[in-house]
Amino acid sequence: MGGQGLFLSAADLQLRRGEAVADTARVFSRYLDGIMTRTFAHADVEELAQHATIPIINGLTDWQHPCQAMGDLMTIREKKGRLAGVKLAYVGDGNNVCHSLLEAGAKFGVHVAVACPPGFEPDPAVVARAQSDAEAHNGRIEILVGNVEAAVVGADAVCTDVWASMGQESEAAAKAAALSAYQVNGSLLALARPDAIFLHCLPAHRGEKVTDSDMDGPHSAVWDQAENRLHLQKALMALVM
Ligand code: NVA
């Protein structure tokens, strides 16, 4: 789009030498037209946005993954021709991806059904906000603890994510033990609509959260979903910068 991209890893930033996030925001606001940032702590993105005078795009935090959710909704609309009334089943950890799908889906009238094991539920504050948006936009929010089948039955789209997110590597074994019954495989997808699409924001750990035959099978929309991140983020930059 005629811009110039600049990638700065953690090692390239003065943050690593103790500079305050607010000061980094002030300096970059003098150099750049916008920042997409991928942090761990959500509070860091909020602090960056609070002190910057340029647009800050959340490229993933431990709490939210909004660009992914918007790309996912774009993919569903592309495949199903609509969003209102579409049933989206999210299966797995009530994590950043789950949170953003709940919030974004509710705003577009999607029926978002989340299946997770006890102890892995999405943040109640996110669920409450999604419930209230769903009421306003004729959407529906369901959190089905321990009932993966109910979430997937009749779904137009089935989505899952990694069991251990970035920064949770030390919890990987415990999460795998709790979430192994939440693998998306052929028998689970058979409960969805025959024309259901399968979504995964990647990276996919084949054989764990999802089987090879589902990543590469007729339901899979994961490569279009990956491509749509590109288009969605271009649109987002055009909108805010
Ligand atoms: N929930 C995952 C998403 C990866 C794009 C994570 O935070 O690592």
Tab-separated table of C-alpha atoms and ligand atoms in Angstrom:
chain	number	residue	atom	x	y	z
A	1	MET	CA	0.000	0.000	0.000
A	2	GLY	CA	2.991	2.285	-0.452
A	3	GLY	CA	4.089	2.315	3.165
A	4	GLN	CA	7.336	1.229	4.674
A	5	GLY	CA	7.284	-1.552	7.250
A	6	LEU	CA	9.751	-1.699	10.079
A	7	PHE	CA	10.104	-4.794	12.251
A	8	LEU	CA	11.452	-4.249	15.735
A	9	SER	CA	12.005	-7.316	17.893
A	10	ALA	CA	12.232	-7.067	21.669
A	11	ALA	CA	16.027	-6.984	21.289
A	12	ASP	CA	15.808	-3.837	19.133
A	13	LEU	CA	13.781	-1.796	21.596
A	14	GLN	CA	14.966	0.360	24.473
A	15	LEU	CA	12.248	-1.330	26.517
A	16	ARG	CA	14.707	-4.131	27.116
A	17	ARG	CA	17.021	-1.568	28.769
A	18	GLY	CA	14.311	-0.377	31.094
A	19	GLU	CA	12.634	2.362	29.070
A	20	ALA	CA	9.029	2.891	30.123
A	21	VAL	CA	6.329	1.746	27.673
A	22	ALA	CA	4.904	5.285	27.828
A	23	ASP	CA	8.223	6.777	26.723
A	24	THR	CA	8.573	4.296	23.871
A	25	ALA	CA	5.060	5.321	22.799
A	26	ARG	CA	6.037	9.005	22.842
A	27	VAL	CA	9.233	8.466	20.832
A	28	PHE	CA	7.667	6.219	18.193
A	29	SER	CA	4.784	8.646	17.799
A	30	ARG	CA	7.357	11.130	16.420
A	31	TYR	CA	8.795	8.614	13.921
A	32	LEU	CA	5.955	6.400	12.732
A	33	ASP	CA	2.407	6.520	11.374
A	34	GLY	CA	1.173	3.484	13.262
A	35	ILE	CA	2.281	0.492	15.312
A	36	MET	CA	1.095	-3.085	15.339
A	37	THR	CA	2.384	-4.675	18.486
A	38	ARG	CA	2.490	-8.218	19.786
A	39	THR	CA	3.170	-8.344	23.525
A	40	PHE	CA	2.419	-10.774	26.283
A	41	ALA	CA	0.762	-8.511	28.867
A	42	HIS	CA	-2.386	-6.827	27.577
A	43	ALA	CA	-1.693	-3.881	29.892
A	44	ASP	CA	1.405	-3.060	27.810
A	45	VAL	CA	-0.693	-2.500	24.673
A	46	GLU	CA	-3.143	-0.357	26.593
A	47	GLU	CA	-0.309	1.717	28.018
A	48	LEU	CA	1.232	2.105	24.569
A	49	ALA	CA	-2.110	3.267	23.153
A	50	GLN	CA	-2.702	5.628	26.050
A	51	HIS	CA	0.569	7.474	25.522
A	52	ALA	CA	0.914	7.282	21.728
A	53	THR	CA	-0.522	9.829	19.335
A	54	ILE	CA	-0.556	7.324	16.445
A	55	PRO	CA	-2.827	4.283	15.971
A	56	ILE	CA	-1.840	1.185	17.956
A	57	ILE	CA	-3.062	-2.141	16.570
A	58	ASN	CA	-3.160	-5.118	18.925
A	59	GLY	CA	-1.342	-7.932	17.139
A	60	LEU	CA	-1.865	-10.368	20.065
A	61	THR	CA	-1.775	-10.198	23.821
A	62	ASP	CA	-2.327	-12.826	26.488
A	63	TRP	CA	-5.953	-11.595	26.747
A	64	GLN	CA	-7.058	-10.691	23.223
A	65	HIS	CA	-6.290	-11.471	19.581
A	66	PRO	CA	-8.597	-9.100	17.700
A	67	CYS	CA	-6.975	-9.185	14.242
A	68	GLN	CA	-7.316	-12.953	14.253
A	69	ALA	CA	-10.993	-12.761	15.173
A	70	MET	CA	-11.682	-10.196	12.450
A	71	GLY	CA	-9.853	-12.357	9.897
A	72	ASP	CA	-11.866	-15.375	11.074
A	73	LEU	CA	-15.169	-13.536	10.701
A	74	MET	CA	-14.076	-12.387	7.248
A	75	THR	CA	-13.399	-16.029	6.318
A	76	ILE	CA	-16.765	-17.187	7.656
A	77	ARG	CA	-18.574	-14.455	5.735
A	78	GLU	CA	-16.643	-15.342	2.583
A	79	LYS	CA	-17.602	-19.027	2.889
A	80	LYS	CA	-21.129	-18.719	4.266
A	81	GLY	CA	-22.232	-15.454	2.659
A	82	ARG	CA	-23.329	-14.000	5.989
A	83	LEU	CA	-22.474	-13.705	9.657
A	84	ALA	CA	-25.839	-13.094	11.326
A	85	GLY	CA	-27.195	-16.357	12.695
A	86	VAL	CA	-24.131	-18.397	11.768
A	87	LYS	CA	-23.124	-20.880	14.475
A	88	LEU	CA	-19.408	-20.791	15.333
A	89	ALA	CA	-18.136	-23.478	17.716
A	90	TYR	CA	-14.865	-22.690	19.466
A	91	VAL	CA	-13.350	-25.810	21.028
A	92	GLY	CA	-10.485	-25.696	23.531
A	93	ASP	CA	-8.800	-23.223	25.849
A	94	GLY	CA	-10.781	-20.111	26.818
A	95	ASN	CA	-7.828	-17.992	25.727
A	96	ASN	CA	-7.055	-14.804	23.776
A	97	VAL	CA	-8.454	-16.204	20.514
A	98	CYS	CA	-11.601	-17.374	22.281
A	99	HIS	CA	-12.059	-13.966	23.928
A	100	SER	CA	-11.766	-12.048	20.685
A	101	LEU	CA	-14.081	-14.420	18.818
A	102	LEU	CA	-16.681	-13.994	21.565
A	103	GLU	CA	-16.472	-10.214	21.425
A	104	ALA	CA	-16.297	-9.872	17.640
A	105	GLY	CA	-18.885	-12.580	16.933
A	106	ALA	CA	-21.391	-11.008	19.311
A	107	LYS	CA	-21.171	-7.695	17.460
A	108	PHE	CA	-22.046	-9.381	14.162
A	109	GLY	CA	-24.948	-11.490	15.390
A	110	VAL	CA	-22.999	-14.751	15.349
A	111	HIS	CA	-23.993	-17.647	17.620
A	112	VAL	CA	-20.680	-18.352	19.374
A	113	ALA	CA	-20.651	-21.641	21.298
A	114	VAL	CA	-17.512	-22.258	23.356
A	115	ALA	CA	-16.613	-25.737	24.643
A	116	CYS	CA	-13.843	-25.902	27.219
A	117	PRO	CA	-12.896	-28.098	30.179
A	118	PRO	CA	-13.556	-26.919	33.742
A	119	GLY	CA	-10.878	-24.441	34.765
A	120	PHE	CA	-10.277	-23.280	31.175
A	121	GLU	CA	-13.331	-21.045	30.796
A	122	PRO	CA	-13.038	-17.651	29.109
A	123	ASP	CA	-12.777	-14.558	31.326
A	124	PRO	CA	-16.238	-13.861	32.816
A	125	ALA	CA	-15.831	-10.125	32.076
A	126	VAL	CA	-15.346	-10.900	28.380
A	127	VAL	CA	-18.315	-13.263	28.378
A	128	ALA	CA	-20.523	-10.639	30.057
A	129	ARG	CA	-19.563	-8.009	27.486
A	130	ALA	CA	-20.166	-10.464	24.642
A	131	GLN	CA	-23.552	-11.435	26.104
A	132	SER	CA	-24.629	-7.824	26.194
A	133	ASP	CA	-23.420	-7.185	22.621
A	134	ALA	CA	-25.114	-10.386	21.465
A	135	GLU	CA	-28.417	-9.166	22.888
A	136	ALA	CA	-28.055	-5.902	20.981
A	137	HIS	CA	-27.136	-7.603	17.690
A	138	ASN	CA	-29.273	-10.766	17.787
A	139	GLY	CA	-26.255	-12.945	18.437
A	140	ARG	CA	-25.974	-15.751	20.943
A	141	ILE	CA	-23.238	-16.691	23.399
A	142	GLU	CA	-22.981	-20.134	24.977
A	143	ILE	CA	-20.208	-21.353	27.282
A	144	LEU	CA	-20.494	-25.133	27.457
A	145	VAL	CA	-18.114	-26.446	30.098
A	146	GLY	CA	-17.313	-30.100	29.523
A	147	ASN	CA	-19.757	-30.487	26.639
A	148	VAL	CA	-17.883	-30.334	23.385
A	149	GLU	CA	-20.581	-32.176	21.417
A	150	ALA	CA	-23.283	-29.619	22.273
A	151	ALA	CA	-21.055	-26.804	21.040
A	152	VAL	CA	-20.313	-28.467	17.720
A	153	VAL	CA	-23.764	-29.873	16.848
A	154	GLY	CA	-25.133	-27.992	13.860
A	155	ALA	CA	-22.167	-25.604	13.704
A	156	ASP	CA	-21.401	-23.769	10.464
A	157	ALA	CA	-17.792	-23.251	11.538
A	158	VAL	CA	-15.616	-25.105	14.050
A	159	CYS	CA	-12.532	-23.374	15.382
A	160	THR	CA	-9.762	-24.465	17.712
A	161	ASP	CA	-6.397	-23.124	18.849
A	162	VAL	CA	-3.150	-24.286	20.425
A	163	TRP	CA	-3.467	-25.723	23.928
A	164	ALA	CA	-0.594	-23.709	25.363
A	165	SER	CA	-0.408	-20.151	24.094
A	166	MET	CA	2.733	-18.068	23.732
A	167	GLY	CA	4.219	-17.420	27.152
A	168	GLN	CA	2.481	-20.475	28.660
A	169	GLU	CA	5.149	-22.985	27.683
A	170	SER	CA	5.628	-24.101	31.305
A	171	GLU	CA	1.928	-25.023	31.481
A	172	ALA	CA	2.032	-27.085	28.277
A	173	ALA	CA	1.854	-30.521	29.910
A	174	ALA	CA	-1.022	-29.625	32.254
A	175	LYS	CA	-2.934	-27.973	29.439
A	176	ALA	CA	-2.418	-30.939	27.120
A	177	ALA	CA	-3.782	-33.284	29.789
A	178	ALA	CA	-6.900	-31.184	30.321
A	179	LEU	CA	-7.540	-30.371	26.670
A	180	SER	CA	-6.748	-33.664	24.937
A	181	ALA	CA	-10.451	-34.566	24.866
A	182	TYR	CA	-10.985	-31.368	22.864
A	183	GLN	CA	-9.170	-32.487	19.745
A	184	VAL	CA	-10.967	-31.562	16.550
A	185	ASN	CA	-11.150	-34.733	14.487
A	186	GLY	CA	-13.421	-36.367	11.929
A	187	SER	CA	-15.910	-37.720	14.448
A	188	LEU	CA	-16.300	-34.332	16.131
A	189	LEU	CA	-16.675	-32.524	12.810
A	190	ALA	CA	-19.341	-35.063	11.799
A	191	LEU	CA	-21.599	-33.404	14.396
A	192	ALA	CA	-21.357	-30.060	12.617
A	193	ARG	CA	-23.279	-29.169	9.479
A	194	PRO	CA	-22.162	-31.158	6.424
A	195	ASP	CA	-20.850	-27.962	4.831
A	196	ALA	CA	-19.149	-26.708	8.028
A	197	ILE	CA	-15.744	-25.112	7.746
A	198	PHE	CA	-12.826	-25.853	10.038
A	199	LEU	CA	-10.717	-22.928	11.267
A	200	HIS	CA	-7.415	-22.824	13.146
A	201	CYS	CA	-5.380	-19.659	13.557
A	202	LEU	CA	-2.109	-21.626	13.308
A	203	PRO	CA	0.420	-22.791	14.189
A	204	ALA	CA	-1.399	-26.142	14.290
A	205	HIS	CA	0.154	-29.007	16.184
A	206	ARG	CA	-0.998	-31.791	13.945
A	207	GLY	CA	-1.984	-34.961	15.775
A	208	GLU	CA	-2.665	-33.020	18.985
A	209	LYS	CA	-5.387	-30.346	18.747
A	210	VAL	CA	-6.281	-31.365	15.228
A	211	THR	CA	-5.712	-34.317	12.934
A	212	ASP	CA	-3.926	-34.135	9.576
A	213	SER	CA	-7.056	-35.240	7.753
A	214	ASP	CA	-8.967	-32.272	9.156
A	215	MET	CA	-6.232	-29.718	8.496
A	216	ASP	CA	-6.086	-30.867	4.886
A	217	GLY	CA	-9.610	-32.238	4.467
A	218	PRO	CA	-12.674	-30.885	2.673
A	219	HIS	CA	-13.881	-28.850	5.664
A	220	SER	CA	-10.584	-27.021	6.137
A	221	ALA	CA	-10.586	-23.291	5.473
A	222	VAL	CA	-7.331	-22.693	7.342
A	223	TRP	CA	-5.299	-21.500	4.351
A	224	ASP	CA	-7.948	-18.991	3.276
A	225	GLN	CA	-8.156	-17.972	6.925
A	226	ALA	CA	-4.389	-17.408	7.010
A	227	GLU	CA	-4.549	-15.394	3.777
A	228	ASN	CA	-7.381	-13.281	5.122
A	229	ARG	CA	-5.194	-12.042	7.976
A	230	LEU	CA	-3.190	-10.266	5.276
A	231	HIS	CA	-6.232	-8.624	3.686
A	232	LEU	CA	-7.873	-7.820	7.012
A	233	GLN	CA	-4.755	-6.159	8.371
A	234	LYS	CA	-4.290	-4.137	5.182
A	235	ALA	CA	-7.881	-2.930	5.508
A	236	LEU	CA	-7.318	-2.143	9.164
A	237	MET	CA	-4.236	-0.044	8.392
A	238	ALA	CA	-6.115	1.790	5.638
A	239	LEU	CA	-8.880	2.502	8.130
A	240	VAL	CA	-6.856	3.779	11.050
A	241	MET	CA	-3.683	5.268	9.547
B	1	NVA	N1	-3.575	-18.493	21.479
B	1	NVA	C1	-2.384	-18.485	20.649
B	1	NVA	C2	-2.631	-17.803	19.339
B	1	NVA	C3	-1.481	-17.961	18.378
B	1	NVA	C4	-1.572	-17.107	17.150
B	1	NVA	C5	-1.257	-17.802	21.398
B	1	NVA	O1	-1.488	-16.819	22.103
B	1	NVA	O2	-0.130	-18.267	21.287
